[in-house]
Amino acid sequence: MSEEIELLVVVINYKTPGLVVDCINSMQEQLSEQRRVVIIDNFSNDGSVEALRAWLADAQPPYVEFVESPTNSGFSAGNNLGIRTRKAQYYLLTNSDTLIRPGAIEQLVETAKQHPEAGLIGPRLEWPDATPQISCFRFHSPISELIAAANTAAITRIFHRWFVPVDVKDELAEYEWVSFACVLLRKEVVEQIGLMDEDYFLYYEDVDYSRMAYDAGWKVINNPAARVVHLRGGSSDVKANQIKKSRQPRFVWESRSRYFAKHYGHAGLLLANLLWVMGACLVTVRAWVSSKNSPILQGQWRDIWTNFFAPLKPREK
């Protein structure tokens, strides 16, 4: 491994070479010998490697490296592969569907230097028109499953302290976890708690890692002065499925089960499922009375149970 640098940006590509190029171009002026990028192709197997290698040969962007993964083992594994490529004081993990606003990298690095107690630092995520996105959260808990399934104002008010999304603030603030669409990790965190859990293929790995850092005594903060456009959904169909109420891929439910079993035990996972069912029954009755469509995702009633034992099985890599 080469000599330690100040910052390594890790960008995962999975069948989104155009987004990767836009992402790298958006931050090009903020890179240097000490602030470099590694692109990890997560075995796209769709021509992405050829497209990205052609772009790299043509544009010859400085301070950018390219690594091909022999398998697609998921978001955590891809980022871990990137982190392993170079020693750095800080690691900036960012999705391919992000655009780094001018000065954002400097803001994140300076925030880390000024707040040594902060192990994870998130930027303000926003839409291209600068409208903020929810990107700071409370930990998922069994009660939060009731809130999410019920989708009812009264239930949310009663159990508000367990409501997962947190309103975006205009000043630097501490949260329980932040979105890994773009996040800065301090190397000491990685050294203390290890790399990301590769038993998560996609989803829940960010709250899981934030929780491990939080439990180890690190703070998780967000600095809205660092601004990053998140096109949201450009690198995954999960968000689109949620909007259309379509059935989600199995890995979503496997990740959910892993998270609850890991942090609350299997009894906590059972409680999370039972509370979800209570909330789902409430919202289904309400939808029936009001002659509206139920907001429950297709197959969700079954999927939370059929993947209940996923944490006990080693995931195929």
Short mmCIF file of C-alpha atoms in Angstrom, two decimals:
data_model
loop_
_atom_site.label_atom_id
_atom_site.label_comp_id
_atom_site.label_asym_id
_atom_site.label_seq_id
_atom_site.Cartn_x
_atom_site.Cartn_y
_atom_site.Cartn_z
CA MET A 1 0.00 0.00 0.00
CA SER A 2 1.30 3.46 -0.91
CA GLU A 3 2.21 6.29 1.44
CA GLU A 4 -0.62 7.81 3.45
CA ILE A 5 -2.47 10.72 1.86
CA GLU A 6 -4.89 13.19 3.44
CA LEU A 7 -8.11 12.10 1.72
CA LEU A 8 -9.28 9.23 -0.44
CA VAL A 9 -12.64 9.55 -2.20
CA VAL A 10 -14.28 6.18 -2.95
CA VAL A 11 -16.86 6.09 -5.76
CA ILE A 12 -18.68 2.82 -6.50
CA ASN A 13 -19.80 2.09 -10.02
CA TYR A 14 -22.46 -0.48 -10.79
CA LYS A 15 -23.74 0.02 -14.33
CA THR A 16 -23.68 3.84 -14.01
CA PRO A 17 -20.53 4.95 -15.88
CA GLY A 18 -22.09 8.23 -17.03
CA LEU A 19 -22.98 9.16 -13.46
CA VAL A 20 -19.45 8.29 -12.32
CA VAL A 21 -17.94 10.61 -14.93
CA ASP A 22 -20.25 13.46 -13.87
CA CYS A 23 -19.44 12.82 -10.21
CA ILE A 24 -15.67 12.88 -10.79
CA ASN A 25 -15.91 15.97 -12.99
CA SER A 26 -17.87 17.80 -10.30
CA MET A 27 -15.04 17.39 -7.78
CA GLN A 28 -12.05 17.57 -10.12
CA GLU A 29 -11.02 21.07 -9.02
CA GLN A 30 -11.02 19.93 -5.38
CA LEU A 31 -8.56 17.06 -5.91
CA SER A 32 -4.81 17.13 -5.45
CA GLU A 33 -1.84 14.87 -4.81
CA GLN A 34 -3.11 14.57 -1.23
CA ARG A 35 -6.80 14.31 -2.14
CA ARG A 36 -7.37 11.49 -4.58
CA VAL A 37 -10.20 9.34 -5.96
CA VAL A 38 -10.54 5.62 -6.51
CA ILE A 39 -13.36 4.31 -8.70
CA ILE A 40 -14.45 0.76 -7.84
CA ASP A 41 -16.35 -1.08 -10.53
CA ASN A 42 -18.51 -3.57 -8.64
CA PHE A 43 -18.45 -6.18 -11.42
CA SER A 44 -20.95 -4.28 -13.59
CA ASN A 45 -20.34 -6.69 -16.47
CA ASP A 46 -22.25 -4.39 -18.84
CA GLY A 47 -19.56 -2.44 -20.66
CA SER A 48 -19.01 -0.03 -17.77
CA VAL A 49 -15.37 -1.01 -17.39
CA GLU A 50 -14.65 -0.38 -21.06
CA ALA A 51 -16.55 2.94 -20.99
CA LEU A 52 -14.73 4.17 -17.89
CA ARG A 53 -11.32 3.05 -19.12
CA ALA A 54 -11.97 4.86 -22.42
CA TRP A 55 -12.94 8.03 -20.56
CA LEU A 56 -9.88 7.81 -18.31
CA ALA A 57 -7.60 7.34 -21.32
CA ASP A 58 -9.19 10.25 -23.17
CA ALA A 59 -9.73 12.79 -20.36
CA GLN A 60 -6.74 11.68 -18.29
CA PRO A 61 -8.15 13.19 -15.07
CA PRO A 62 -5.36 13.59 -12.52
CA TYR A 63 -5.48 11.92 -9.11
CA VAL A 64 -8.02 9.30 -10.22
CA GLU A 65 -7.44 5.54 -9.96
CA PHE A 66 -9.60 2.69 -11.24
CA VAL A 67 -10.06 -0.75 -9.69
CA GLU A 68 -12.17 -3.65 -10.95
CA SER A 69 -13.81 -5.90 -8.38
CA PRO A 70 -13.95 -9.57 -9.42
CA THR A 71 -17.44 -9.86 -7.88
CA ASN A 72 -20.40 -7.70 -6.98
CA SER A 73 -20.52 -8.28 -3.24
CA GLY A 74 -22.52 -5.16 -2.46
CA PHE A 75 -22.13 -1.59 -1.28
CA SER A 76 -20.18 -2.37 1.88
CA ALA A 77 -17.74 -4.72 0.15
CA GLY A 78 -17.17 -2.27 -2.69
CA ASN A 79 -16.39 0.58 -0.33
CA ASN A 80 -14.17 -1.68 1.76
CA LEU A 81 -12.21 -2.58 -1.37
CA GLY A 82 -11.77 1.13 -2.07
CA ILE A 83 -10.64 1.91 1.47
CA ARG A 84 -8.05 -0.86 1.29
CA THR A 85 -6.40 0.60 -1.82
CA ARG A 86 -4.71 3.49 0.02
CA LYS A 87 -3.93 4.68 3.51
CA ALA A 88 -5.60 8.02 4.17
CA GLN A 89 -6.40 10.23 7.13
CA TYR A 90 -9.97 10.51 5.88
CA TYR A 91 -12.18 8.49 3.53
CA LEU A 92 -15.02 10.16 1.64
CA LEU A 93 -17.54 7.57 0.46
CA THR A 94 -19.86 8.99 -2.16
CA ASN A 95 -22.44 7.45 -4.48
CA SER A 96 -22.05 7.65 -8.22
CA ASP A 97 -25.30 9.65 -8.34
CA THR A 98 -23.81 12.61 -6.46
CA LEU A 99 -22.36 15.92 -7.62
CA ILE A 100 -19.91 17.56 -5.24
CA ARG A 101 -20.54 21.30 -4.94
CA PRO A 102 -17.49 23.62 -4.99
CA GLY A 103 -15.72 23.71 -1.63
CA ALA A 104 -17.61 20.75 -0.17
CA ILE A 105 -14.57 18.52 0.25
CA GLU A 106 -12.62 21.30 1.99
CA GLN A 107 -15.57 21.94 4.30
CA LEU A 108 -15.79 18.28 5.30
CA VAL A 109 -12.05 17.93 5.93
CA GLU A 110 -11.91 21.14 7.95
CA THR A 111 -14.93 20.04 9.98
CA ALA A 112 -13.13 16.79 10.81
CA LYS A 113 -10.02 18.71 11.90
CA GLN A 114 -12.03 21.09 14.08
CA HIS A 115 -14.10 18.29 15.65
CA PRO A 116 -11.78 15.40 16.55
CA GLU A 117 -14.64 13.78 18.49
CA ALA A 118 -16.57 13.31 15.22
CA GLY A 119 -15.92 9.98 13.55
CA LEU A 120 -18.44 10.38 10.73
CA ILE A 121 -19.34 13.65 9.03
CA GLY A 122 -22.09 14.10 6.47
CA PRO A 123 -22.71 17.02 4.10
CA ARG A 124 -26.03 18.64 3.28
CA LEU A 125 -27.59 16.47 0.59
CA GLU A 126 -29.78 18.39 -1.83
CA TRP A 127 -31.58 18.23 -5.16
CA PRO A 128 -30.12 20.01 -8.20
CA ASP A 129 -32.35 23.03 -7.42
CA ALA A 130 -30.73 23.20 -3.92
CA THR A 131 -33.82 21.89 -2.12
CA PRO A 132 -32.53 19.93 0.89
CA GLN A 133 -33.03 16.19 1.26
CA ILE A 134 -33.57 14.35 4.51
CA SER A 135 -30.18 12.80 5.22
CA CYS A 136 -29.90 12.78 9.04
CA PHE A 137 -31.68 10.28 11.22
CA ARG A 138 -32.40 8.54 14.50
CA PHE A 139 -31.63 4.84 14.74
CA HIS A 140 -34.17 2.37 13.44
CA SER A 141 -35.87 0.64 16.36
CA PRO A 142 -38.81 -1.74 16.84
CA ILE A 143 -41.03 1.26 17.66
CA SER A 144 -39.93 3.05 14.52
CA GLU A 145 -41.31 0.08 12.55
CA LEU A 146 -44.74 0.76 14.05
CA ILE A 147 -44.45 4.43 13.10
CA ALA A 148 -43.35 3.70 9.53
CA ALA A 149 -46.04 1.09 8.89
CA ALA A 150 -48.90 3.04 10.49
CA ASN A 151 -48.01 6.18 8.53
CA THR A 152 -50.47 8.05 10.76
CA ALA A 153 -49.97 11.52 12.20
CA ALA A 154 -51.32 10.57 15.63
CA ILE A 155 -48.98 7.58 15.96
CA THR A 156 -46.03 9.66 14.79
CA ARG A 157 -46.78 12.38 17.36
CA ILE A 158 -47.11 9.90 20.22
CA PHE A 159 -43.84 8.14 19.40
CA HIS A 160 -42.00 11.08 17.86
CA ARG A 161 -38.76 10.45 19.76
CA TRP A 162 -38.40 7.20 17.77
CA PHE A 163 -39.31 8.77 14.40
CA VAL A 164 -36.31 8.00 12.15
CA PRO A 165 -36.05 11.04 9.82
CA VAL A 166 -34.82 14.29 11.36
CA ASP A 167 -35.50 17.70 9.84
CA VAL A 168 -32.52 19.29 8.11
CA LYS A 169 -30.87 22.02 10.16
CA ASP A 170 -29.02 25.07 8.86
CA GLU A 171 -26.14 24.70 11.30
CA LEU A 172 -23.67 21.98 12.19
CA ALA A 173 -25.39 19.46 14.46
CA GLU A 174 -25.01 15.98 15.94
CA TYR A 175 -27.24 13.08 14.88
CA GLU A 176 -27.42 9.33 15.47
CA TRP A 177 -26.66 8.48 11.84
CA VAL A 178 -26.29 10.10 8.45
CA SER A 179 -26.81 8.88 4.91
CA PHE A 180 -23.86 7.13 3.29
CA ALA A 181 -24.82 8.61 -0.08
CA CYS A 182 -21.92 10.86 0.89
CA VAL A 183 -20.03 10.62 4.18
CA LEU A 184 -16.55 11.31 5.53
CA LEU A 185 -14.97 8.63 7.72
CA ARG A 186 -12.01 9.28 9.99
CA LYS A 187 -9.28 6.64 9.71
CA GLU A 188 -9.24 6.15 13.49
CA VAL A 189 -12.85 4.97 13.29
CA VAL A 190 -11.95 2.37 10.68
CA GLU A 191 -8.98 1.28 12.77
CA GLN A 192 -11.11 0.97 15.91
CA ILE A 193 -14.32 -0.67 14.69
CA GLY A 194 -13.15 -2.14 11.40
CA LEU A 195 -14.51 -1.90 7.90
CA MET A 196 -18.17 -1.96 6.93
CA ASP A 197 -20.14 -5.16 7.54
CA GLU A 198 -20.17 -7.08 4.26
CA ASP A 199 -23.15 -9.18 5.35
CA TYR A 200 -25.22 -6.20 4.15
CA PHE A 201 -25.51 -6.28 0.38
CA LEU A 202 -27.35 -2.98 0.09
CA TYR A 203 -29.32 -0.84 2.59
CA TYR A 204 -28.98 -0.58 6.37
CA GLU A 205 -25.18 -0.68 6.13
CA ASP A 206 -25.01 3.07 6.82
CA VAL A 207 -27.13 2.99 9.97
CA ASP A 208 -25.28 -0.15 11.08
CA TYR A 209 -21.83 1.42 10.69
CA SER A 210 -22.96 4.69 12.27
CA ARG A 211 -24.34 2.74 15.20
CA MET A 212 -21.10 0.83 15.70
CA ALA A 213 -19.16 4.12 15.66
CA TYR A 214 -21.69 5.72 18.00
CA ASP A 215 -21.46 2.79 20.42
CA ALA A 216 -17.66 3.08 20.33
CA GLY A 217 -17.91 6.67 21.54
CA TRP A 218 -17.63 8.57 18.26
CA LYS A 219 -19.99 11.39 17.34
CA VAL A 220 -21.85 11.55 14.06
CA ILE A 221 -22.34 15.08 12.75
CA ASN A 222 -23.62 16.91 9.70
CA ASN A 223 -22.25 20.15 8.32
CA PRO A 224 -24.74 21.78 5.93
CA ALA A 225 -22.05 24.20 4.72
CA ALA A 226 -20.70 21.24 2.72
CA ARG A 227 -23.24 20.76 -0.05
CA VAL A 228 -23.63 17.72 -2.28
CA VAL A 229 -26.28 17.12 -4.92
CA HIS A 230 -27.81 13.66 -4.60
CA LEU A 231 -29.77 12.59 -7.66
CA ARG A 232 -31.24 9.83 -5.46
CA GLY A 233 -32.15 6.58 -7.07
CA GLY A 234 -29.70 6.95 -9.92
CA SER A 235 -27.63 4.06 -8.62
CA SER A 236 -30.49 1.81 -7.40
CA ASP A 237 -34.11 0.92 -8.23
CA VAL A 238 -35.12 0.60 -4.58
CA LYS A 239 -36.33 4.19 -4.20
CA ALA A 240 -38.38 3.93 -7.39
CA ASN A 241 -39.92 0.68 -6.17
CA GLN A 242 -40.87 2.36 -2.92
CA ILE A 243 -42.65 5.18 -4.73
CA LYS A 244 -44.52 2.73 -6.98
CA LYS A 245 -45.24 0.39 -4.01
CA SER A 246 -43.60 -2.40 -5.98
CA ARG A 247 -42.01 -5.41 -4.37
CA GLN A 248 -38.49 -4.75 -3.13
CA PRO A 249 -35.53 -7.04 -3.86
CA ARG A 250 -34.87 -9.72 -1.29
CA PHE A 251 -31.63 -8.06 -0.15
CA VAL A 252 -33.61 -5.14 1.33
CA TRP A 253 -35.44 -7.45 3.73
CA GLU A 254 -32.33 -9.48 4.47
CA SER A 255 -30.50 -6.28 5.42
CA ARG A 256 -33.40 -5.16 7.60
CA SER A 257 -33.41 -8.48 9.46
CA ARG A 258 -29.63 -8.39 9.89
CA TYR A 259 -29.76 -4.90 11.36
CA PHE A 260 -32.46 -5.64 13.94
CA ALA A 261 -31.01 -9.02 14.93
CA LYS A 262 -27.51 -7.53 15.24
CA HIS A 263 -28.49 -4.57 17.41
CA TYR A 264 -31.62 -5.83 19.22
CA GLY A 265 -31.25 -9.60 19.11
CA HIS A 266 -33.73 -11.97 17.47
CA ALA A 267 -36.29 -11.05 20.11
CA GLY A 268 -35.92 -7.43 18.99
CA LEU A 269 -36.35 -8.46 15.36
CA LEU A 270 -39.51 -10.37 16.30
CA LEU A 271 -40.81 -7.32 18.16
CA ALA A 272 -39.99 -5.09 15.17
CA ASN A 273 -41.98 -7.40 12.89
CA LEU A 274 -44.96 -7.59 15.27
CA LEU A 275 -45.07 -3.80 15.68
CA TRP A 276 -44.82 -3.41 11.93
CA VAL A 277 -47.80 -5.74 11.53
CA MET A 278 -49.79 -3.66 14.04
CA GLY A 279 -49.04 -0.48 12.10
CA ALA A 280 -49.76 -2.17 8.77
CA CYS A 281 -53.15 -3.41 10.02
CA LEU A 282 -54.01 0.12 11.14
CA VAL A 283 -53.08 1.75 7.85
CA THR A 284 -54.80 -1.01 5.83
CA VAL A 285 -58.08 -0.53 7.71
CA ARG A 286 -57.78 3.23 7.29
CA ALA A 287 -57.18 2.83 3.55
CA TRP A 288 -60.18 0.48 3.28
CA VAL A 289 -62.48 2.90 5.12
CA SER A 290 -61.35 5.86 3.01
CA SER A 291 -61.38 3.85 -0.23
CA LYS A 292 -57.72 4.66 -0.85
CA ASN A 293 -54.91 2.37 -1.91
CA SER A 294 -52.86 0.86 0.89
CA PRO A 295 -49.32 2.31 1.17
CA ILE A 296 -47.91 -1.11 2.07
CA LEU A 297 -45.38 -2.38 -0.48
CA GLN A 298 -46.24 -5.39 -2.61
CA GLY A 299 -45.19 -8.57 -0.81
CA GLN A 300 -44.08 -6.75 2.34
CA TRP A 301 -46.42 -8.69 4.63
CA ARG A 302 -44.68 -11.90 3.59
CA ASP A 303 -41.14 -10.65 2.98
CA ILE A 304 -40.45 -9.47 6.52
CA TRP A 305 -41.18 -13.01 7.75
CA THR A 306 -39.64 -15.13 4.99
CA ASN A 307 -36.34 -13.29 5.57
CA PHE A 308 -36.59 -13.46 9.36
CA PHE A 309 -33.77 -16.01 9.63
CA ALA A 310 -31.46 -14.27 7.15
CA PRO A 311 -29.08 -13.13 9.95
CA LEU A 312 -28.40 -16.77 10.83
CA LYS A 313 -27.28 -17.65 7.32
CA PRO A 314 -23.93 -16.60 5.86
CA ARG A 315 -24.70 -14.45 2.82
CA GLU A 316 -23.39 -15.75 -0.48
CA LYS A 317 -20.51 -13.49 -1.58
#
